[in-house]
Coordinates of C-alpha atoms in Angstrom, one line a residue:
Chain A
M69 CA 309.9 19.8 48.6
N70 CA 311.7 17.0 46.7
V71 CA 309.1 17.2 43.9
I72 CA 309.6 20.9 43.5
L73 CA 313.4 20.7 43.5
S74 CA 313.4 17.8 41.0
I75 CA 311.2 19.8 38.6
A76 CA 313.4 22.9 39.2
K77 CA 316.6 20.9 38.6
T78 CA 315.2 19.5 35.3
T79 CA 314.1 22.9 34.2
I80 CA 317.6 24.3 34.8
G81 CA 319.1 21.5 32.9
E82 CA 316.9 22.2 29.9
A83 CA 317.0 26.0 30.1
I84 CA 320.8 26.2 30.0
R85 CA 320.8 24.2 26.8
R86 CA 318.2 26.2 25.0
R87 CA 319.9 27.6 21.9
V88 CA 318.0 30.9 21.8
L89 CA 318.9 31.7 25.4
L90 CA 322.6 30.8 24.8
I91 CA 322.6 33.1 21.7
I92 CA 321.2 36.0 23.8
L93 CA 323.8 35.2 26.5
L94 CA 326.6 35.1 23.9
I95 CA 325.5 38.5 22.5
G96 CA 325.5 40.0 26.1
V97 CA 329.0 38.5 26.8
L98 CA 330.3 39.9 23.5
F99 CA 329.1 43.4 24.5
L100 CA 330.8 43.0 27.9
V101 CA 334.1 42.0 26.3
I102 CA 334.1 44.9 23.8
A103 CA 332.9 47.4 26.4
P104 CA 336.4 48.8 27.3
G105 CA 336.8 49.9 23.7
L106 CA 333.7 52.0 23.9
S107 CA 335.1 54.4 26.5
V108 CA 337.1 56.2 23.7
L109 CA 333.7 57.2 22.2
S110 CA 332.7 59.2 25.2
A111 CA 334.0 62.3 26.8
R112 CA 333.1 61.0 30.3
S113 CA 335.6 59.2 32.4
S114 CA 336.4 55.7 31.2
Y115 CA 335.3 54.3 34.6
T116 CA 331.8 55.8 34.4
V117 CA 331.4 54.7 30.8
L118 CA 332.7 51.2 31.6
V119 CA 330.5 50.7 34.6
S120 CA 327.2 52.1 33.2
F121 CA 327.6 50.4 29.9
T122 CA 328.5 46.9 31.3
L123 CA 325.8 47.1 33.9
G124 CA 323.3 48.2 31.3
V125 CA 324.3 45.2 29.1
I126 CA 323.8 42.8 32.0
Q127 CA 320.4 44.3 32.9
L128 CA 319.1 44.3 29.3
T129 CA 320.5 40.8 28.5
S130 CA 319.1 39.4 31.7
A131 CA 315.7 40.9 31.1
V132 CA 315.5 39.4 27.7
I133 CA 316.6 36.0 28.9
A134 CA 314.2 36.1 31.9
I135 CA 311.2 36.9 29.6
V136 CA 312.1 34.5 26.7
L137 CA 313.0 31.7 29.2
T138 CA 309.8 32.0 31.3
V139 CA 307.1 32.7 28.7
Y140 CA 307.7 29.3 27.1
L141 CA 308.1 27.2 30.2
L142 CA 304.4 26.1 30.7
P143 CA 303.3 26.2 27.0
N144 CA 306.2 23.9 26.1
E145 CA 305.3 21.4 28.7
V146 CA 301.7 21.3 27.5
E147 CA 302.7 21.1 23.8
R148 CA 305.1 18.3 24.4
R149 CA 302.6 16.6 26.8
T150 CA 305.3 16.1 29.5
I151 CA 302.9 17.9 31.8
Y152 CA 300.4 15.1 31.5
T153 CA 303.0 12.5 32.6
I154 CA 304.1 14.7 35.5
L155 CA 300.6 15.6 36.7
S156 CA 299.5 12.0 36.5
K157 CA 302.1 11.4 39.3
P158 CA 301.3 12.5 42.9
V159 CA 302.3 16.1 42.0
Y160 CA 300.1 19.1 42.8
R161 CA 299.8 21.8 40.2
W162 CA 301.2 24.4 42.5
Q163 CA 304.3 22.2 43.0
F164 CA 304.8 22.0 39.3
L165 CA 304.4 25.7 38.8
L166 CA 306.7 26.5 41.7
G167 CA 309.3 24.0 40.5
K168 CA 309.3 25.5 37.0
Y169 CA 309.6 29.0 38.4
L170 CA 312.5 28.1 40.7
G171 CA 314.2 26.3 37.7
A172 CA 313.8 29.4 35.6
V173 CA 315.3 31.5 38.4
G174 CA 318.1 29.0 38.9
A175 CA 319.0 29.0 35.2
L176 CA 318.8 32.8 35.1
G177 CA 321.1 33.0 38.2
L178 CA 323.7 30.8 36.4
M179 CA 323.7 32.9 33.3
M180 CA 323.8 36.1 35.3
A181 CA 326.7 34.7 37.4
L182 CA 328.6 34.1 34.1
M183 CA 328.0 37.6 32.9
T184 CA 329.0 39.0 36.3
G185 CA 332.2 37.0 36.3
I186 CA 333.1 38.4 32.9
L187 CA 332.2 41.9 34.1
V188 CA 334.6 41.6 37.1
L189 CA 337.3 40.2 34.8
V190 CA 337.0 43.0 32.3
F191 CA 336.9 45.5 35.1
K192 CA 340.0 44.1 36.8
I193 CA 341.9 44.1 33.4
M194 CA 340.9 47.7 32.6
Q195 CA 341.0 49.2 36.1
A196 CA 344.0 47.3 37.5
E197 CA 344.5 49.9 40.3
A198 CA 340.9 49.3 41.6
G199 CA 340.8 47.4 44.9
M200 CA 338.7 44.4 45.9
D201 CA 336.2 46.7 47.7
V202 CA 335.5 48.5 44.4
V203 CA 335.0 45.2 42.6
M204 CA 332.6 44.0 45.3
T205 CA 330.6 47.2 45.1
L206 CA 330.4 46.7 41.3
A207 CA 329.2 43.1 41.7
R208 CA 326.4 44.3 44.0
A209 CA 324.5 45.8 41.0
P210 CA 324.1 42.4 39.2
M211 CA 322.9 40.9 42.5
M212 CA 320.1 43.4 42.6
Y213 CA 319.4 42.8 38.9
F214 CA 319.1 39.1 39.8
V215 CA 316.4 40.0 42.4
Q216 CA 314.8 42.2 39.8
M217 CA 314.8 39.5 37.1
S218 CA 313.4 36.9 39.6
L219 CA 310.5 39.3 40.0
L220 CA 310.2 39.7 36.2
A221 CA 310.2 35.9 35.8
A222 CA 307.3 35.7 38.3
V223 CA 305.4 38.2 36.3
A224 CA 306.0 36.2 33.1
M225 CA 305.1 33.0 34.9
F226 CA 301.8 34.6 36.1
F227 CA 300.9 35.6 32.6
S228 CA 301.9 32.2 31.1
T229 CA 299.0 30.6 33.1
F230 CA 296.5 32.2 30.8
A231 CA 298.3 33.9 27.9
S232 CA 300.0 32.5 24.8
P233 CA 303.8 33.0 24.7
I234 CA 303.7 35.9 22.2
V235 CA 301.1 37.7 24.2
N236 CA 302.9 37.0 27.4
F237 CA 306.2 38.3 25.8
F238 CA 304.6 41.7 25.2
L239 CA 302.6 41.8 28.4
T240 CA 305.7 41.0 30.6
G241 CA 307.8 43.3 28.5
G242 CA 305.2 46.0 28.9
V243 CA 305.1 45.6 32.7
Y244 CA 308.9 45.7 32.8
L245 CA 309.0 48.9 30.7
V246 CA 306.3 50.6 32.7
G247 CA 307.8 49.4 36.0
T248 CA 311.3 50.6 35.0
L249 CA 310.6 53.8 33.2
F250 CA 307.4 55.2 34.6
S251 CA 307.1 53.8 38.1
P252 CA 308.9 56.8 39.7
V253 CA 306.5 59.1 37.7
F254 CA 303.4 57.2 39.0
Q255 CA 304.9 57.2 42.5
D256 CA 305.3 61.0 42.3
I257 CA 301.7 61.5 41.0
A258 CA 300.3 59.1 43.6
G259 CA 302.0 61.1 46.4
N260 CA 301.0 64.5 45.0
N261 CA 297.9 66.0 46.6
S262 CA 297.6 68.8 44.1
V263 CA 296.7 66.6 41.1
N264 CA 293.1 65.5 40.1
A265 CA 291.7 62.8 42.4
M266 CA 291.0 60.4 39.5
V267 CA 294.5 60.8 38.1
K268 CA 295.9 60.2 41.5
T269 CA 293.8 57.1 42.0
A270 CA 294.8 55.7 38.6
A271 CA 298.5 56.4 39.4
T272 CA 298.1 54.7 42.8
V273 CA 296.5 51.6 41.2
I274 CA 299.2 51.3 38.5
H275 CA 302.0 52.0 41.0
T276 CA 300.6 49.2 43.3
L277 CA 299.9 46.7 40.6
V278 CA 303.0 47.2 38.5
P279 CA 306.1 46.4 40.5
N280 CA 308.7 49.3 40.7
F281 CA 311.5 47.7 38.8
A282 CA 313.4 51.0 38.7
Q283 CA 314.4 50.8 42.4
F284 CA 316.5 47.7 41.8
N285 CA 318.9 49.8 39.6
V286 CA 321.6 50.7 42.0
Q287 CA 324.0 51.9 39.4
N288 CA 324.1 55.5 40.6
T289 CA 325.5 54.6 44.0
I290 CA 328.3 52.7 42.3
I291 CA 329.1 55.3 39.6
N292 CA 328.7 58.3 41.9
S293 CA 331.0 57.5 44.8
G294 CA 329.8 60.6 46.5
S295 CA 326.2 59.4 46.9
Q296 CA 325.9 57.3 50.0
L297 CA 323.0 55.4 51.4
R298 CA 322.2 55.9 55.0
S299 CA 321.7 52.3 55.8
E300 CA 322.9 50.3 52.8
Q301 CA 322.1 46.9 54.2
M302 CA 318.6 47.9 55.3
Y303 CA 317.9 49.4 51.8
Y304 CA 318.9 46.2 50.0
L305 CA 317.0 44.1 52.5
Q306 CA 313.9 46.2 51.9
L307 CA 314.3 45.7 48.1
V308 CA 314.6 42.0 48.5
A309 CA 311.6 41.9 50.8
Y310 CA 309.6 44.1 48.3
A311 CA 310.6 41.7 45.4
F312 CA 309.8 38.6 47.5
A313 CA 306.3 40.0 48.4
Y314 CA 305.5 40.7 44.7
V315 CA 306.9 37.3 43.6
A316 CA 304.7 35.6 46.2
V317 CA 301.6 37.5 45.0
F318 CA 302.3 36.8 41.3
L319 CA 303.0 33.1 42.0
I320 CA 300.0 32.6 44.2
G321 CA 297.8 34.3 41.6
G322 CA 299.4 32.1 38.9
M323 CA 298.8 29.0 41.0
M324 CA 295.2 29.8 41.5
I325 CA 294.6 30.3 37.8
F326 CA 296.7 27.3 36.8
D327 CA 294.9 25.1 39.3
R328 CA 291.6 25.6 37.4
K329 CA 293.2 25.7 33.9
E330 CA 292.3 22.9 31.5
V331 CA 295.6 21.9 30.0
Chain B
M177 CA 281.9 -5.6 41.5
N178 CA 285.6 -4.9 41.9
L179 CA 286.1 -1.9 39.7
A180 CA 289.4 -0.1 38.9
I181 CA 287.6 2.6 36.9
E182 CA 284.0 3.6 37.0
T183 CA 282.2 6.5 35.3
K184 CA 278.5 7.3 35.6
K185 CA 276.9 9.7 33.1
L186 CA 280.2 11.4 32.7
T187 CA 279.9 14.5 30.4
K188 CA 282.4 17.0 29.3
T189 CA 281.1 20.1 27.5
Y190 CA 283.1 22.9 25.9
K191 CA 281.9 26.3 24.9
T192 CA 282.6 26.9 21.2
S193 CA 281.8 29.7 18.8
S194 CA 278.8 27.7 17.6
G195 CA 277.5 27.0 21.1
M196 CA 278.0 24.3 23.7
Q197 CA 279.7 21.1 22.4
S198 CA 279.7 17.9 24.3
V199 CA 283.0 16.0 23.7
V200 CA 282.0 13.2 26.2
K201 CA 278.3 12.5 26.7
D202 CA 276.8 10.4 29.5
L203 CA 279.6 8.0 29.5
D204 CA 279.2 4.9 31.7
L205 CA 282.4 3.1 31.8
E206 CA 283.3 0.1 34.0
V207 CA 286.8 -1.4 34.1
E208 CA 287.4 -4.4 36.3
K209 CA 290.5 -4.9 38.3
G210 CA 293.1 -7.1 36.8
E211 CA 291.9 -6.9 33.2
I212 CA 293.3 -5.4 30.0
F213 CA 290.7 -3.0 28.8
G214 CA 290.7 -1.5 25.3
F215 CA 289.3 1.9 24.9
L216 CA 288.5 2.5 21.2
G217 CA 287.1 5.1 19.0
P218 CA 287.9 7.2 15.9
N219 CA 289.9 10.4 16.1
G220 CA 287.9 13.0 18.0
A221 CA 285.7 10.4 19.6
G222 CA 286.5 11.7 23.1
K223 CA 289.1 9.1 24.2
T224 CA 291.8 11.5 25.2
T225 CA 289.4 13.8 27.0
T226 CA 288.1 10.8 29.0
I227 CA 291.6 9.8 29.9
K228 CA 292.4 13.4 31.0
I229 CA 289.3 13.4 33.2
L230 CA 290.2 10.0 34.7
L231 CA 293.7 11.4 35.4
G232 CA 292.3 14.5 37.0
I233 CA 294.0 16.7 34.4
I234 CA 290.7 18.2 33.5
D235 CA 287.3 18.1 35.2
G236 CA 284.1 16.6 33.8
T237 CA 281.2 19.0 33.4
S238 CA 278.8 16.6 35.0
G239 CA 278.6 13.0 36.1
E240 CA 280.9 10.9 38.2
A241 CA 284.3 9.5 37.6
N242 CA 286.1 7.2 40.1
V243 CA 289.5 5.7 39.8
L244 CA 290.7 3.0 42.2
G245 CA 287.8 3.8 44.4
R246 CA 288.5 7.5 44.7
P247 CA 287.3 10.5 42.8
A248 CA 289.3 11.0 39.6
G249 CA 292.3 13.3 40.2
D250 CA 292.6 12.4 43.8
I251 CA 296.3 12.6 44.6
E252 CA 296.3 9.5 46.7
S253 CA 295.1 7.4 43.7
H254 CA 297.9 8.9 41.7
K255 CA 300.3 7.1 43.9
R256 CA 298.8 3.8 42.7
L257 CA 298.4 4.5 38.9
S258 CA 300.6 5.4 36.0
Y259 CA 300.2 7.0 32.6
L260 CA 302.1 6.6 29.4
P261 CA 301.0 9.3 26.9
E262 CA 300.9 8.9 23.2
K263 CA 304.2 9.8 21.6
P264 CA 305.8 10.8 24.9
Y265 CA 308.5 13.5 24.9
Y266 CA 311.4 13.4 27.3
Y267 CA 313.9 16.1 28.1
E268 CA 316.5 15.4 25.4
H269 CA 319.5 16.3 27.4
M270 CA 318.8 13.5 29.9
T271 CA 319.7 9.9 29.7
G272 CA 317.2 7.1 30.0
L273 CA 318.4 6.5 33.5
E274 CA 318.1 10.2 34.5
I275 CA 314.6 10.4 33.0
T276 CA 313.6 7.4 35.1
Q277 CA 315.2 8.9 38.2
F278 CA 313.4 12.2 37.6
Y279 CA 310.0 10.5 37.5
A280 CA 311.0 8.4 40.5
S281 CA 311.7 11.5 42.4
L282 CA 308.2 12.7 41.8
F283 CA 307.1 9.7 43.9
G284 CA 309.8 10.4 46.5
I285 CA 311.7 7.3 45.3
K286 CA 315.5 7.7 45.4
D287 CA 316.4 4.1 44.7
K288 CA 318.7 4.1 41.7
D289 CA 318.8 0.3 41.6
L290 CA 315.0 0.2 41.1
C291 CA 315.4 2.5 38.1
V292 CA 318.2 0.4 36.6
N293 CA 316.2 -2.8 37.2
L294 CA 313.1 -1.4 35.4
L295 CA 315.2 -0.2 32.5
N296 CA 316.7 -3.7 32.3
R297 CA 313.2 -5.2 32.4
V298 CA 312.2 -3.2 29.3
N299 CA 315.4 -4.2 27.5
L300 CA 317.3 -1.0 27.9
G301 CA 320.1 -2.4 30.0
N302 CA 322.8 -1.5 27.6
D303 CA 321.5 1.9 26.6
Y304 CA 320.2 3.7 29.7
N305 CA 323.3 5.9 30.0
R306 CA 322.9 7.3 26.5
P307 CA 321.1 10.7 26.0
I308 CA 317.5 10.2 25.1
S309 CA 318.0 12.2 21.9
Q310 CA 319.9 9.2 20.6
Y311 CA 317.0 6.8 21.3
S312 CA 314.8 5.3 18.6
K313 CA 311.0 5.6 19.0
G314 CA 310.8 2.1 20.4
M315 CA 313.5 2.8 23.0
Q316 CA 311.7 6.0 24.1
Q317 CA 308.5 4.0 24.4
R318 CA 310.3 1.5 26.6
V319 CA 311.6 4.3 28.8
G320 CA 308.0 5.4 29.1
L321 CA 307.0 1.9 30.2
A322 CA 309.9 1.8 32.7
Q323 CA 308.8 5.2 34.2
S324 CA 305.2 3.9 34.3
L325 CA 306.2 1.0 36.5
L326 CA 308.2 3.0 39.1
N327 CA 305.4 3.1 41.7
D328 CA 304.4 -0.5 41.1
P329 CA 301.0 0.7 39.9
E330 CA 297.8 -1.1 40.2
L331 CA 296.4 0.7 37.2
L332 CA 298.2 1.7 34.0
F333 CA 296.8 4.1 31.4
L334 CA 298.5 3.4 28.1
D335 CA 297.7 5.8 25.2
E336 CA 298.7 4.2 21.9
P337 CA 301.5 2.2 23.4
T338 CA 302.4 0.5 20.2
G339 CA 301.8 3.3 17.8
G340 CA 304.5 3.9 15.2
L341 CA 306.7 1.1 16.4
D342 CA 308.6 -1.4 14.2
P343 CA 307.2 -5.0 14.4
I344 CA 309.9 -6.2 16.8
A345 CA 309.3 -3.4 19.3
H346 CA 305.6 -3.8 18.7
I347 CA 305.7 -7.4 19.8
E348 CA 308.0 -6.7 22.8
I349 CA 305.7 -4.0 24.1
R350 CA 302.6 -6.2 23.6
D351 CA 304.2 -9.0 25.5
L352 CA 305.1 -6.6 28.3
I353 CA 301.5 -5.5 28.6
L354 CA 300.4 -9.1 28.9
K355 CA 302.9 -9.6 31.7
F356 CA 301.4 -6.6 33.5
R357 CA 298.1 -8.4 33.6
D358 CA 299.8 -11.6 34.8
E359 CA 301.2 -9.5 37.7
G360 CA 297.6 -8.5 38.6
R361 CA 297.7 -5.0 37.2
T362 CA 294.8 -3.4 35.5
V363 CA 295.7 -2.0 32.0
F364 CA 293.6 0.6 30.3
I365 CA 294.7 0.9 26.7
S366 CA 293.6 3.5 24.2
S367 CA 294.6 2.4 20.8
H368 CA 294.0 2.4 17.1
E369 CA 295.9 -0.9 16.7
L370 CA 292.7 -3.0 16.6
S371 CA 294.6 -6.3 16.0
D372 CA 296.6 -5.7 19.2
V373 CA 293.5 -4.9 21.1
E374 CA 291.7 -7.9 19.9
R375 CA 294.7 -10.1 20.8
I376 CA 295.4 -8.8 24.3
C377 CA 292.3 -7.2 25.7
D378 CA 289.7 -8.9 27.9
R379 CA 287.1 -6.3 27.4
V380 CA 286.7 -3.2 25.2
A381 CA 284.6 -0.1 25.0
I382 CA 284.0 1.7 21.7
I383 CA 283.0 5.3 21.8
N384 CA 282.0 7.6 19.0
K385 CA 281.3 11.3 19.2
G386 CA 281.7 11.0 23.0
E387 CA 279.0 8.4 23.4
M388 CA 279.4 4.8 24.3
V389 CA 278.5 2.5 21.4
H390 CA 279.7 -0.9 22.7
Q391 CA 281.1 -2.1 26.0
G392 CA 281.7 -5.7 27.0
R393 CA 283.8 -8.8 26.8
L394 CA 285.4 -9.3 23.5
D395 CA 284.0 -12.8 23.2
D396 CA 280.5 -11.5 23.6
L397 CA 280.9 -8.5 21.4
L398 CA 282.5 -10.5 18.6
S399 CA 280.1 -13.5 18.7
G400 CA 277.6 -13.7 15.8
G401 CA 280.3 -14.2 13.2
R402 CA 280.6 -15.4 9.6
I403 CA 281.0 -18.6 7.7
E404 CA 283.3 -18.8 4.8
V405 CA 282.6 -21.4 2.1
T406 CA 285.2 -22.0 -0.6
A407 CA 284.4 -24.2 -3.6
D408 CA 285.9 -25.1 -7.0
G409 CA 284.3 -25.7 -10.3
V410 CA 281.3 -23.5 -9.6
A411 CA 279.1 -22.3 -12.5
E412 CA 278.2 -18.5 -12.8
N413 CA 274.5 -19.0 -12.5
L414 CA 275.0 -20.3 -8.9
V415 CA 276.2 -16.9 -7.8
D416 CA 273.0 -15.2 -9.2
K417 CA 271.0 -17.7 -7.2
F418 CA 272.5 -16.9 -3.9
K419 CA 273.1 -13.2 -4.2
G420 CA 271.8 -11.5 -1.1
D421 CA 272.2 -8.3 1.0
D422 CA 274.0 -10.0 3.9
M423 CA 276.4 -12.1 1.8
T424 CA 279.6 -11.5 -0.1
L425 CA 280.2 -13.8 -3.1
S426 CA 283.3 -13.8 -5.2
L427 CA 283.8 -16.1 -8.2
R428 CA 286.9 -16.2 -10.3
A429 CA 288.0 -19.0 -12.6
G430 CA 285.5 -21.3 -11.1
R431 CA 286.6 -20.7 -7.5
L432 CA 283.9 -19.4 -5.3
I433 CA 284.5 -17.7 -2.0
A434 CA 281.2 -17.0 -0.1
D435 CA 281.0 -15.1 3.1
L436 CA 277.7 -15.9 4.9
P437 CA 276.3 -14.7 8.2
D438 CA 276.4 -17.5 10.8
T439 CA 272.6 -17.2 11.1
M440 CA 272.3 -18.7 7.7
S441 CA 272.9 -22.4 7.1
P442 CA 275.5 -23.2 4.4
N443 CA 273.9 -26.6 3.6
E444 CA 271.7 -25.2 0.8
M445 CA 274.7 -23.6 -0.8
I446 CA 276.8 -26.7 -0.4
D447 CA 274.1 -28.9 -1.9
A448 CA 273.7 -26.6 -4.8
I449 CA 277.5 -26.5 -5.5
R450 CA 277.7 -30.3 -5.5
T451 CA 274.6 -30.7 -7.6
G452 CA 276.1 -28.2 -10.1
G453 CA 279.3 -30.4 -10.4
G454 CA 281.4 -28.3 -8.1
S455 CA 283.4 -29.4 -5.1
V456 CA 283.5 -27.8 -1.7
V457 CA 287.1 -27.1 -0.6
S458 CA 286.4 -25.7 2.9
V459 CA 283.7 -24.5 5.3
I460 CA 285.2 -22.3 8.0
P461 CA 283.3 -20.6 10.7
R462 CA 284.9 -17.2 11.4
R463 CA 284.4 -15.0 14.5
K464 CA 283.6 -11.4 13.8
R465 CA 286.7 -9.3 13.8
L466 CA 287.1 -6.3 16.1
E467 CA 287.7 -4.2 13.0
D468 CA 284.3 -5.2 11.7
L469 CA 282.7 -4.3 15.0
F470 CA 284.6 -1.0 15.1
L471 CA 283.5 0.0 11.6
E472 CA 279.9 -1.0 12.4
S473 CA 280.1 1.2 15.4
V474 CA 281.3 4.3 13.7
S475 CA 280.0 3.9 10.1
G476 CA 276.5 5.0 11.0
D477 CA 277.8 8.5 11.4
N478 CA 279.1 8.8 7.9
L479 CA 275.9 7.5 6.4
A480 CA 273.8 9.7 8.6
K481 CA 275.9 12.7 7.7
G482 CA 275.3 12.1 4.0
R483 CA 271.6 11.8 4.5
V484 CA 271.3 14.9 6.6
T485 CA 273.3 17.1 4.2
G486 CA 272.0 15.4 1.1
K487 CA 275.4 16.0 -0.4
M488 CA 277.5 12.9 -0.5
T489 CA 280.9 13.4 -2.0
D490 CA 282.4 10.7 -4.2
D491 CA 284.7 9.8 -1.4
D492 CA 281.8 9.5 1.0
K493 CA 280.1 7.1 -1.5
K494 CA 283.2 5.1 -1.9
A495 CA 283.6 4.9 1.9
D496 CA 280.0 3.9 2.4
V497 CA 280.3 1.1 -0.2
K498 CA 283.5 -0.1 1.4
E499 CA 281.9 -0.1 4.8
E500 CA 278.8 -2.0 3.5
E501 CA 281.1 -4.5 1.9
V502 CA 283.0 -5.0 5.1
S503 CA 279.8 -5.3 7.2
S504 CA 277.8 -7.5 4.8

């Protein structure tokens, strides 16, 4: 475990200093700061605009950071030959991969925590009358985004065991788009008995292989205070378990490929 | 025999667009415990591939590779060996001490004093708290050597340990390597610095195009050297008399420098010089240099290439002439 944590710690230290990630983070933070000014552009209530816009910024920024951060993790180690020094020590490849992944998730968590802190600050300034419970509800969305991004990082890590960074960028981005925009559609088709059997099978396969990223977007329950979940805690636990299962599958798949890969 | 490294018929083949290509072919390598072993070859000879196989980073296609009595890549043997890659890169945000502590943690070592002591040993005592980005090449190499000693290894793989270093750092690292041997460690060096290898290695192997060309003790491999005869007041007709394929003669302003194979007696030449009114300044037997052996080992390729294609470029011709000059 020490080996994995050491690799993770070093990965965090390096990731939070990578300029490209800091620039993406800075852009996200800038959007969060100017968000209150954008409510005048919309006819909807300032609360709705503020919440949906800021959460959207956090989600998009985090997704870009997760992909850019993870696609380069393994290739950089090979290119700089640090992997040879590390693997010549008593370190198994799966430990190396897991350490890199946990480091990526750790760095992602730090960056998302910063954005969430700014979100809460902006919200408290603009919605001074809002109580602590409202703020806590708002902070729940980034937490689910973090779970979502941890899953996205696992997808990128899986592809990085055999694809180049550029190819990986588009593959992971593609999986995220399909899982975010089309997963509910595939889910509907897979559950619809009236459609063609082949189409149904294809939809089921895609729905199974591509994680449903859309379900981690819990904005609606925050914006629409009228919509209530029957068992909120259970729902979130199920989402975390779902993400955990997919993360495990992608990481184990990645480890199996990486174990045989000639670096 | 007490072997630290042993390969038998080790072969590594890659699939390329033009078919299967062997990077390492039937390599039989034997490195004895406690020696400094030089692993030489031109670029693309298969040195790095062999090292990667020995470290278990890649697998051989066929044959056998054993390191410290266990199959190459065995995690138990990794606890007893170390590797310093060519031009190592370290995470730039970390200090020399943090880097060393990071690598120590991979062995489960948490002893900060050990890291500090090793950094002191490689003369980084005053600098280990500075970020690695501020280190010179030589200092980075020394951090590499410090990390390679963390587990008190029995076997060290050093890939170009003195490459690109200034003369002072060069000498310091060379001395450290000699100390490693004195401590009973086996050192496996892959290097292009032939003078260093000749100076510190007990045995060497030269590979070319993945195949073993020479392997043995340096003294044995470099025996069969040359004799250099220097004389003054030598007439030009004497040079014509002794011109031969295996001899280099240089005459300028009456000074003759003749380079003979040691299979040839210099007496006849010395007599002729004296008879012609010249005086012999020196007769020095010289051991063959490693550079000569290395060039002999790899030069056949270039000549063969020219013969096969039948299209030797001017550069090829110049190179061949140069190699012939060196070897004759």
